[in-house]
Each structure stands twice: as structure tokens, then as C-alpha cells.
CSV table of C-alpha atoms in Angstrom, one decimal:
chain,number,residue,atom,x,y,z
A,1198,MET,CA,-129.9,-47.4,-67.1
A,1199,VAL,CA,-131.9,-44.6,-68.6
A,1200,GLU,CA,-136.4,-44.7,-68.2
A,1201,SER,CA,-138.1,-45.8,-70.9
A,1202,SER,CA,-141.1,-44.4,-71.8
A,1203,LYS,CA,-143.1,-47.5,-70.5
A,1204,ASN,CA,-141.6,-47.4,-67.3
A,1205,SER,CA,-139.2,-49.3,-67.4
A,1206,THR,CA,-135.5,-49.2,-67.6
A,1207,ILE,CA,-133.0,-49.9,-70.7
A,1208,SER,CA,-129.8,-50.7,-69.8
A,1209,TYR,CA,-126.6,-48.5,-71.8
A,1210,GLN,CA,-125.4,-51.8,-72.9
A,1211,LYS,CA,-128.7,-52.9,-74.9
A,1212,LEU,CA,-128.4,-49.5,-76.3
A,1213,TYR,CA,-124.8,-49.8,-77.2
A,1214,ASP,CA,-125.6,-53.5,-79.1
A,1215,ASP,CA,-128.6,-52.1,-80.7
A,1216,SER,CA,-126.8,-49.3,-82.3
A,1217,CYS,CA,-123.8,-51.0,-83.3
A,1218,SER,CA,-126.2,-53.9,-84.7
A,1219,GLY,CA,-128.2,-51.8,-86.6
A,1220,GLU,CA,-131.5,-52.8,-84.6
A,1221,ILE,CA,-133.4,-49.5,-83.4
A,1222,GLN,CA,-135.3,-49.3,-80.0
A,1223,GLU,CA,-136.9,-46.6,-77.6
A,1224,GLY,CA,-134.5,-44.7,-75.5
A,1225,PHE,CA,-131.9,-45.3,-78.9
A,1226,GLU,CA,-132.9,-41.7,-80.2
A,1227,ILE,CA,-131.9,-40.1,-77.2
A,1228,LEU,CA,-128.0,-41.6,-77.5
A,1229,GLN,CA,-128.0,-40.6,-80.3
A,1230,ALA,CA,-128.7,-36.9,-80.0
A,1231,ILE,CA,-126.3,-37.4,-77.3
A,1232,LEU,CA,-123.4,-38.7,-79.1
A,1233,ASN,CA,-124.3,-36.8,-82.4
A,1234,ASP,CA,-123.3,-33.7,-80.0
A,1235,ILE,CA,-120.5,-34.7,-79.1
A,1236,ASN,CA,-118.8,-36.2,-82.1
A,1237,SER,CA,-120.3,-32.5,-83.0
A,1238,SER,CA,-117.6,-30.6,-81.0
A,1239,TYR,CA,-114.7,-32.9,-81.8
A,1240,GLN,CA,-115.3,-32.5,-85.3
A,1241,THR,CA,-115.2,-28.0,-83.8
A,1242,LEU,CA,-112.7,-29.0,-82.1
A,1243,LYS,CA,-110.7,-30.6,-85.1
A,1244,SER,CA,-111.1,-28.2,-87.4
A,1245,ILE,CA,-109.5,-25.9,-85.4
A,1246,LEU,CA,-106.6,-27.4,-84.2
A,1247,HIS,CA,-106.7,-27.9,-88.4
A,1248,LYS,CA,-106.4,-24.0,-89.0
A,1249,ASN,CA,-103.4,-23.8,-86.4
A,1250,GLY,CA,-101.0,-26.1,-87.7
A,1251,ILE,CA,-101.8,-29.4,-85.0
A,1252,ASN,CA,-103.0,-32.3,-86.1
A,1253,GLU,CA,-105.5,-34.4,-83.7
A,1254,PRO,CA,-105.5,-36.3,-81.2
A,1255,SER,CA,-104.5,-40.2,-81.7
A,1256,GLU,CA,-106.0,-41.0,-78.3
A,1257,ILE,CA,-108.5,-39.3,-75.8
A,1258,VAL,CA,-107.7,-39.9,-71.7
A,1259,ILE,CA,-110.6,-39.5,-69.8
A,1260,THR,CA,-110.5,-40.2,-65.4
A,1261,GLY,CA,-113.5,-40.1,-62.9
A,1262,GLY,CA,-117.2,-40.6,-63.5
A,1263,GLN,CA,-117.0,-40.4,-66.7
A,1264,ALA,CA,-114.7,-43.3,-67.3
A,1265,LYS,CA,-116.9,-45.6,-65.2
A,1266,ASN,CA,-119.1,-47.3,-67.6
A,1267,SER,CA,-117.3,-49.2,-70.5
A,1268,ALA,CA,-120.0,-49.6,-73.4
A,1269,TRP,CA,-120.7,-46.1,-72.8
A,1270,ILE,CA,-117.5,-45.6,-73.6
A,1271,GLN,CA,-117.3,-47.6,-76.4
A,1272,LYS,CA,-120.2,-46.0,-77.7
A,1273,ARG,CA,-117.4,-43.0,-77.5
A,1274,ALA,CA,-115.0,-43.9,-78.9
A,1275,ASP,CA,-117.6,-45.4,-82.1
A,1276,THR,CA,-118.7,-42.5,-82.3
A,1277,LEU,CA,-116.0,-40.5,-82.4
A,1278,GLY,CA,-113.1,-42.8,-84.5
A,1279,VAL,CA,-110.5,-42.6,-81.6
A,1280,LYS,CA,-109.0,-44.5,-79.3
A,1281,ILE,CA,-110.4,-44.4,-75.7
A,1282,VAL,CA,-107.4,-44.8,-72.4
A,1283,VAL,CA,-108.7,-45.0,-69.5
A,1284,LYS,CA,-106.4,-44.3,-66.7
A,1285,ASN,CA,-106.2,-45.9,-63.2
A,1286,CYS,CA,-107.1,-43.1,-60.9
A,1287,GLU,CA,-110.6,-41.8,-60.3
A,1288,ASP,CA,-109.1,-38.3,-59.2
A,1289,ALA,CA,-107.0,-36.9,-61.7
A,1290,GLU,CA,-106.8,-33.3,-59.8
A,1291,LEU,CA,-105.3,-35.3,-56.7
A,1292,VAL,CA,-103.3,-37.1,-57.9
A,1293,GLY,CA,-102.1,-33.9,-59.7
A,1294,ASN,CA,-101.5,-33.1,-56.2
A,1295,VAL,CA,-99.9,-35.5,-55.3
A,1296,CYS,CA,-97.0,-35.6,-57.6
A,1297,CYS,CA,-96.7,-32.4,-56.9
A,1298,ALA,CA,-95.9,-32.8,-53.3
A,1299,LEU,CA,-93.2,-35.8,-54.6
A,1300,THR,CA,-91.8,-33.8,-56.6
A,1301,GLY,CA,-91.4,-31.5,-53.9
A,1302,MET,CA,-89.9,-33.5,-51.5
A,1303,GLY,CA,-87.3,-35.2,-54.4
A,1304,LEU,CA,-88.4,-38.6,-55.0
A,1305,PHE,CA,-88.8,-37.5,-58.0
A,1306,ASP,CA,-87.1,-35.3,-61.0
A,1307,ASN,CA,-90.0,-33.5,-62.2
A,1308,ILE,CA,-93.9,-33.7,-61.8
A,1309,LYS,CA,-93.8,-35.7,-65.1
A,1310,LYS,CA,-91.8,-38.7,-64.4
A,1311,ALA,CA,-94.1,-38.8,-60.8
A,1312,ALA,CA,-97.0,-38.7,-63.2
A,1313,ASP,CA,-95.6,-42.0,-65.7
A,1314,GLU,CA,-94.9,-43.8,-62.3
A,1315,ILE,CA,-98.7,-43.2,-61.0
A,1316,VAL,CA,-100.8,-42.8,-63.5
A,1317,GLN,CA,-101.1,-46.3,-65.3
A,1318,THR,CA,-103.7,-47.3,-68.3
A,1319,ARG,CA,-106.6,-49.4,-66.7
A,1320,LYS,CA,-108.6,-50.4,-70.0
A,1321,VAL,CA,-108.1,-49.0,-73.6
A,1322,TYR,CA,-111.3,-49.0,-75.7
A,1323,TYR,CA,-111.1,-48.9,-79.9
A,1324,PRO,CA,-113.1,-48.2,-82.5
A,1325,SER,CA,-115.2,-51.5,-83.5
A,1326,CYS,CA,-118.5,-50.3,-85.7
A,1327,LYS,CA,-118.9,-47.2,-87.2
A,1328,ILE,CA,-122.6,-45.2,-86.0
């Protein structure tokens, strides 16, 4: 939720829906500015990848707090024009520690196999509208 200048709140879902439908409302400009900054950073990273002969990613994987707001995730997918994958682990660094420990204990052959077994996809967001 974001606070409007009229002492009311505006949900991210409403901002998202309005931006996809083309309607503009109070608070949209702030959300759009944030998304424009994210998009600009992403475009800079893509340019650096291309300059170094590396293809841009076909998906972005997110975990933690940024993976909790589905409207915000969808808006990012739309803005970046790339699939966003949300994993089932909220604290990826802790899961990494578990994978290392289980591999060290001999329960998995390597860390990748442990991660593949433990970390699953919870939801995938595809770009649905052009912002």
C-alpha cells in the first residue's frame, strides 16, 4: 500500500491494474518512476552483457521480501519484458547453507543437486502488458 496525498491508501494491485488499462491515478507517477529506474538499470546490465558477448537472461529468479507482492512482481515482469520466477525459499542464503551442510554430510553429491532438490518454483510471472 502507498499513501496518497488525500490521506487514503492506494493498493499496488490498483496501481498495477490501472497502469495496464491505461488509466492514470494519484500515486501512479511514483510507481512508474521506480519502475523506470529498475528498467534503466536492467537495460544497462543487458548492454554490459551484450558488450561482453553474453546473452541476456531469459528469466529473473527472486526470493525473499521482494517475492511477497504479486502485483509488484507482475509489474516488474511487464516493465522488464522478462519472465520472473519466484522460488519457494524466503531466505535463499540460509537454504544455501543447508545445501552446503547436506552435501558435506554426504546426502547429496554436490551443492547443485542439493539445491535442485530443495528449492522449487512457487510461481512464474510472464510479461502481460507493455508499460
